[in-house]
Short mmCIF file of C-alpha atoms in Angstrom, two decimals:
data_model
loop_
_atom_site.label_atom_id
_atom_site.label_comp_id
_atom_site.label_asym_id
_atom_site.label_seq_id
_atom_site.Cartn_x
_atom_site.Cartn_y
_atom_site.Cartn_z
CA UNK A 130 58.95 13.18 -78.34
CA UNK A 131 62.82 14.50 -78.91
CA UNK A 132 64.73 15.95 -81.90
CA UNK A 133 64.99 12.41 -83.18
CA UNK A 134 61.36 12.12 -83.70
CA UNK A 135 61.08 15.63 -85.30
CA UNK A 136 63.63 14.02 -87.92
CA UNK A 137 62.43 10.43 -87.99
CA UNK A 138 59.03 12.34 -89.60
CA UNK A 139 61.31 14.27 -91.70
CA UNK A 140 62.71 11.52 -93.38
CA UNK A 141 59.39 9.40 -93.15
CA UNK A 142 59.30 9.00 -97.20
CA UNK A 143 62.43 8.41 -97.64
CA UNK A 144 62.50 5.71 -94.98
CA UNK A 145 59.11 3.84 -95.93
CA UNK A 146 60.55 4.09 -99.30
CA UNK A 147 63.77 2.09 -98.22
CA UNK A 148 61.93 -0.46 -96.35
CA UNK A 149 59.63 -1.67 -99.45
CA UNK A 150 62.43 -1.47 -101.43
CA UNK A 151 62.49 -5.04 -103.14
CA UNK A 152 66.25 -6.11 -101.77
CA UNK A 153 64.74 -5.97 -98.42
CA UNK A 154 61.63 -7.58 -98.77
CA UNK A 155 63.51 -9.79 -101.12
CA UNK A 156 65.07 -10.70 -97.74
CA UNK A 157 62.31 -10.67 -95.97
CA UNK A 158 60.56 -13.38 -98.21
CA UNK A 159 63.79 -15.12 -99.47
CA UNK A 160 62.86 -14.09 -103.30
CA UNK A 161 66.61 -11.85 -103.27
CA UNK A 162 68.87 -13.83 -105.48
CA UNK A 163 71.60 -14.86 -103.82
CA UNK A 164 74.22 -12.90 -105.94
CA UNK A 165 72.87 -9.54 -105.04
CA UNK A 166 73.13 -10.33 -101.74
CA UNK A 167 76.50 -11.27 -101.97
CA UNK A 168 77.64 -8.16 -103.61
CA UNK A 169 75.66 -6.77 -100.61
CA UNK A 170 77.50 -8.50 -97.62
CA UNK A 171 81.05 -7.77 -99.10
CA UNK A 172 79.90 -3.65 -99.51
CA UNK A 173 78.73 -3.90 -95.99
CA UNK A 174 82.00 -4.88 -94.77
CA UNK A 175 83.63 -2.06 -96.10
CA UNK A 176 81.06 0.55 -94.79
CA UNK A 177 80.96 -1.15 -91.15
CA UNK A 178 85.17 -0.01 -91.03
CA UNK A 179 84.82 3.08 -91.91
CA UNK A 180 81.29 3.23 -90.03
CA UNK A 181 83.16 2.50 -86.41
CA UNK A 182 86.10 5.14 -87.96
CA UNK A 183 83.00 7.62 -87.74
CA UNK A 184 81.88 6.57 -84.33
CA UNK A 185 85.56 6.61 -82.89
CA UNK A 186 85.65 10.41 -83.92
CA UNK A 187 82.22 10.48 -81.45
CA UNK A 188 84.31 8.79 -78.41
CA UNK A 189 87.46 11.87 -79.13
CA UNK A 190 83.84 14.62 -79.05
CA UNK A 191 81.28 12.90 -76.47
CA UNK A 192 80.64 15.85 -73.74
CA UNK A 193 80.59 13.30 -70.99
CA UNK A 194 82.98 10.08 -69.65
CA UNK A 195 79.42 8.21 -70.23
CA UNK A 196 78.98 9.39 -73.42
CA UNK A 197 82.56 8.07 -74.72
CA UNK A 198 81.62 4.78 -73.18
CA UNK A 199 78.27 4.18 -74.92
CA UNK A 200 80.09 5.25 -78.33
CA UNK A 201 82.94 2.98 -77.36
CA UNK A 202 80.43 0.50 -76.81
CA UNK A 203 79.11 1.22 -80.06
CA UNK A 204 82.15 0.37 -81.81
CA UNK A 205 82.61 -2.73 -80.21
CA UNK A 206 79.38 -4.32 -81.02
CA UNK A 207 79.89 -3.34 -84.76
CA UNK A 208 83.77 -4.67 -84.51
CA UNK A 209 83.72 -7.61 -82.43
CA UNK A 210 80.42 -8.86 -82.73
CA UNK A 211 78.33 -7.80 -86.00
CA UNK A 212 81.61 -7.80 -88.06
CA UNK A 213 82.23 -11.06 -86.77
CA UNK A 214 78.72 -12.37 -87.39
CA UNK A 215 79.17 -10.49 -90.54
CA UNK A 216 82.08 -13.04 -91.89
CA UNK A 217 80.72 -15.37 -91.11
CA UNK A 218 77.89 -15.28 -93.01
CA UNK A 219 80.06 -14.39 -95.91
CA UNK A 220 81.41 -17.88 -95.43
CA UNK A 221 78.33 -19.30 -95.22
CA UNK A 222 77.61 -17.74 -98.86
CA UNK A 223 80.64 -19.24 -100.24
CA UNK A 224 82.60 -15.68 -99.90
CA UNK A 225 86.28 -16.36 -98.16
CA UNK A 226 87.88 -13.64 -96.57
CA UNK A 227 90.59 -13.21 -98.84
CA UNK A 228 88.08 -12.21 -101.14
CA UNK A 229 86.24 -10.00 -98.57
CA UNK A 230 89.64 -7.88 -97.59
CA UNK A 231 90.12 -7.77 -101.15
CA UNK A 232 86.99 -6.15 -102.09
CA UNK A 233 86.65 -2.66 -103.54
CA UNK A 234 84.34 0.09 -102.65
CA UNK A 235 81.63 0.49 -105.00
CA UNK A 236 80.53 4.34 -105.92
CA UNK A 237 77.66 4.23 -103.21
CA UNK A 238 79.37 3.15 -100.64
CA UNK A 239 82.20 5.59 -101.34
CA UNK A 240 79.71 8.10 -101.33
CA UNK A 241 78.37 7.17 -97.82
CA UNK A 242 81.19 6.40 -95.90
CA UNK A 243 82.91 9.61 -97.37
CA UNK A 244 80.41 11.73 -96.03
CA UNK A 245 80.05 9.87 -92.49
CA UNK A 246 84.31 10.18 -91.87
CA UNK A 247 83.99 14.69 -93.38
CA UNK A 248 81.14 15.16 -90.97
CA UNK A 249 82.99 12.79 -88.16
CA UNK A 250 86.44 15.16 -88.59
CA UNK A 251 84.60 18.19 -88.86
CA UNK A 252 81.21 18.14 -87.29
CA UNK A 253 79.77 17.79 -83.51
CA UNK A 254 79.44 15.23 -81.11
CA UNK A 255 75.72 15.48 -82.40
CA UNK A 256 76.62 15.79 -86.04
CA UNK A 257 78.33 12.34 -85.95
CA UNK A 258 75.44 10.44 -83.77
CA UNK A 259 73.08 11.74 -86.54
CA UNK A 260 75.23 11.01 -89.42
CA UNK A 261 75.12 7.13 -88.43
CA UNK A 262 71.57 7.33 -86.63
CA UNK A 263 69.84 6.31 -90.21
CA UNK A 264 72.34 2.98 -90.07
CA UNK A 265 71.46 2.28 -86.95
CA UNK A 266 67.95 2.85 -86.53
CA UNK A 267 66.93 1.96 -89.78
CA UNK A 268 68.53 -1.36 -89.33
CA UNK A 269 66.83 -1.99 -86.46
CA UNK A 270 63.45 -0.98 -88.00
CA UNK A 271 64.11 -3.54 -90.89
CA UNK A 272 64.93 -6.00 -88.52
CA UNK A 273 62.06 -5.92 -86.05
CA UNK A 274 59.28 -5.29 -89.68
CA UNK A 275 61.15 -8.32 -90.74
CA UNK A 276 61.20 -10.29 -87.83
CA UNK A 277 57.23 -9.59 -87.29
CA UNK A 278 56.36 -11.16 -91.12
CA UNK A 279 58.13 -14.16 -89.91
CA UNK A 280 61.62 -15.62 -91.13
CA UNK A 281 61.53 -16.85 -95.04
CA UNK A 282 61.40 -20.52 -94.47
CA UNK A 283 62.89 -20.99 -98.32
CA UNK A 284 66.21 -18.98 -97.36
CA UNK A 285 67.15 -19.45 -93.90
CA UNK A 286 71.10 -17.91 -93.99
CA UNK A 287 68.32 -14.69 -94.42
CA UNK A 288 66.57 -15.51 -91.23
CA UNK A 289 69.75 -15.43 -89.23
CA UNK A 290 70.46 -11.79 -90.73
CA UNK A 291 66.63 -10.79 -89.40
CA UNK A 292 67.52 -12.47 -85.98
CA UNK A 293 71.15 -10.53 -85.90
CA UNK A 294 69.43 -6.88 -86.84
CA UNK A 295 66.06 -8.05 -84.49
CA UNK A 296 68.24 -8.12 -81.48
CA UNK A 297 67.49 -6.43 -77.98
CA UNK A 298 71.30 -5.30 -77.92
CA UNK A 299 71.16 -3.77 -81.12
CA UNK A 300 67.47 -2.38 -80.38
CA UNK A 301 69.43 -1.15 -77.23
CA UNK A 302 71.97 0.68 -78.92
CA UNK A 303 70.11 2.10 -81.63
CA UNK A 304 67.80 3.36 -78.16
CA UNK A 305 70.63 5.12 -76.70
CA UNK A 306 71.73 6.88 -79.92
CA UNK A 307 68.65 8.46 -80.13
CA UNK A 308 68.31 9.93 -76.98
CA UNK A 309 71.73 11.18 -77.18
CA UNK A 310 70.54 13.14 -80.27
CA UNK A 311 67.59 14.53 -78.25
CA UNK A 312 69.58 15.50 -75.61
CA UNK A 313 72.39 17.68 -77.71
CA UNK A 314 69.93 18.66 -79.41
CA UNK A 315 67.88 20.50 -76.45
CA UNK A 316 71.06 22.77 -75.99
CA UNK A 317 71.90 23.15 -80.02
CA UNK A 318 71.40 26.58 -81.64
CA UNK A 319 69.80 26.96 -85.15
CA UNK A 320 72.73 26.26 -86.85
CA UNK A 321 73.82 23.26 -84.84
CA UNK A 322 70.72 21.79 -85.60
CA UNK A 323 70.65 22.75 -89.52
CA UNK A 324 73.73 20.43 -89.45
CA UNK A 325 72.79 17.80 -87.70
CA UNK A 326 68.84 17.56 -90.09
CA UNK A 327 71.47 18.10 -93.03
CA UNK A 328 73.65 15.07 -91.34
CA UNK A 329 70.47 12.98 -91.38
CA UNK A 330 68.81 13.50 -94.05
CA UNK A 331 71.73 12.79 -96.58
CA UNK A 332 72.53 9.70 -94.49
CA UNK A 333 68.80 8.16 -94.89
CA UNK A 334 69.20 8.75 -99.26
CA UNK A 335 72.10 6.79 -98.73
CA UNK A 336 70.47 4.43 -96.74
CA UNK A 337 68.38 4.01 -99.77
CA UNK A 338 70.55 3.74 -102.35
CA UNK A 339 73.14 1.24 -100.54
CA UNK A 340 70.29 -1.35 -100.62
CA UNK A 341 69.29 -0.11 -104.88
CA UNK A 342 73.27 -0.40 -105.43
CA UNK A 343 72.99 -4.03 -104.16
CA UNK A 344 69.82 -4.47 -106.30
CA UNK A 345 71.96 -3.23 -109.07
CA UNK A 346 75.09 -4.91 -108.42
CA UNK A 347 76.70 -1.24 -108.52
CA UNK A 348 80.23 -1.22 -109.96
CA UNK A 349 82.35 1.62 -111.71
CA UNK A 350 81.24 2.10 -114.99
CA UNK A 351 84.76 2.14 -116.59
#
């Protein structure tokens, strides 16, 4: 049991909360209209950039050569692969990319990234990987609960984003972020450590309320 347990009970409400949160078990069941996940996919796209902007800030802070490479690794998988994945499925929804690169961040999701990229320029190696942990983690949480209830057999494009997030690579790298975590953490003073619960704790509200702005279909009120 490491550091990332302590604050995997920490943010145990908040996190059960997220995953019964109907635009995931809208998902899960294919009951989630098809417009809210469309607004959805095209925020996601927008957070994964700025996302592997965060993580590259990790690579420039990693204490070890090995570190840097599992971070690099990191942003690869989000860049080249899931990104990848990720428009194509927006294609598959009827989104083109024209429409994708044109999108604009809603309030959420300037909120979020925002407050991965201040803690990426000004935090710790161990800031950042606990800034993102709730992204990664959760995601593979949702995926695997997701996976286990069986794909919806009414909205299949949905079972392909359960498959994607119910990976062993993903689960892999998820894995390793967490026991990077424990390991800063077992030389982090108090105040280290204050930063790095603070890091992770903000990130899993957003978690939250990325998936209730896609409920919402969150845009700027004026």
């Amino acid at each position: 049991m490491g550091y990332s347990d302590d604050l995997r009970r920490m943010g145990a409400s908040m996190w059960e909360t997220e995953q019964n949160h109907p635009f995931v078990t809208g998902i899960g069941d294919g009951s989630l209209p098809l417009e809210n996940f469309r607004h959805y996919m095209r925020q996601d796209y927008i957070f994964l950039i700025e996302y592997c902007r965060a993580i590259s800030l990790a690579v420039a802070k990693a204490p070890t050569v090995e570190d840097m490479g599992w971070f690099a690794k990191l942003i690869h998988e989000t860049l080249n692969t899931e990104m990848a994945l990720h428009v194509g499925f927006c294609a598959d929804f009827g989104i083109s990319k024209e429409e994708l690169l044109a999108t604009k961040p809603s309030p959420t999701t300037v909120g979020y990234t925002n407050h991965m990229i201040q803690t990426g320029f000004s935090g710790s190696a161990g800031e950042i990987a606990t800034v993102i942990l709730p992204c990664a983690w959760g995601y593979c949480e949702i995926g695997q609960m997701l996976a286990d209830r069986g794909a919806p057999e009414s909205q299949p494009l949905y079972g392909r984003w359960i498959e994607m997030y119910n990976s062993p690579e993903f689960e892999e790298l998820a894995a390793w972020l967490r026991s990077f975590v424990d390991r800063i953490a077992k030389d982090a003073g108090e105040e280290e450590l204050a930063r790095m619960k603070r890091a992770f704790m903000i990130s899993s509200q957003y978690e939250y309320m990325f998936w209730d702005a896609a409920y919402r279909l969150e845009t700027w009120p004026v």
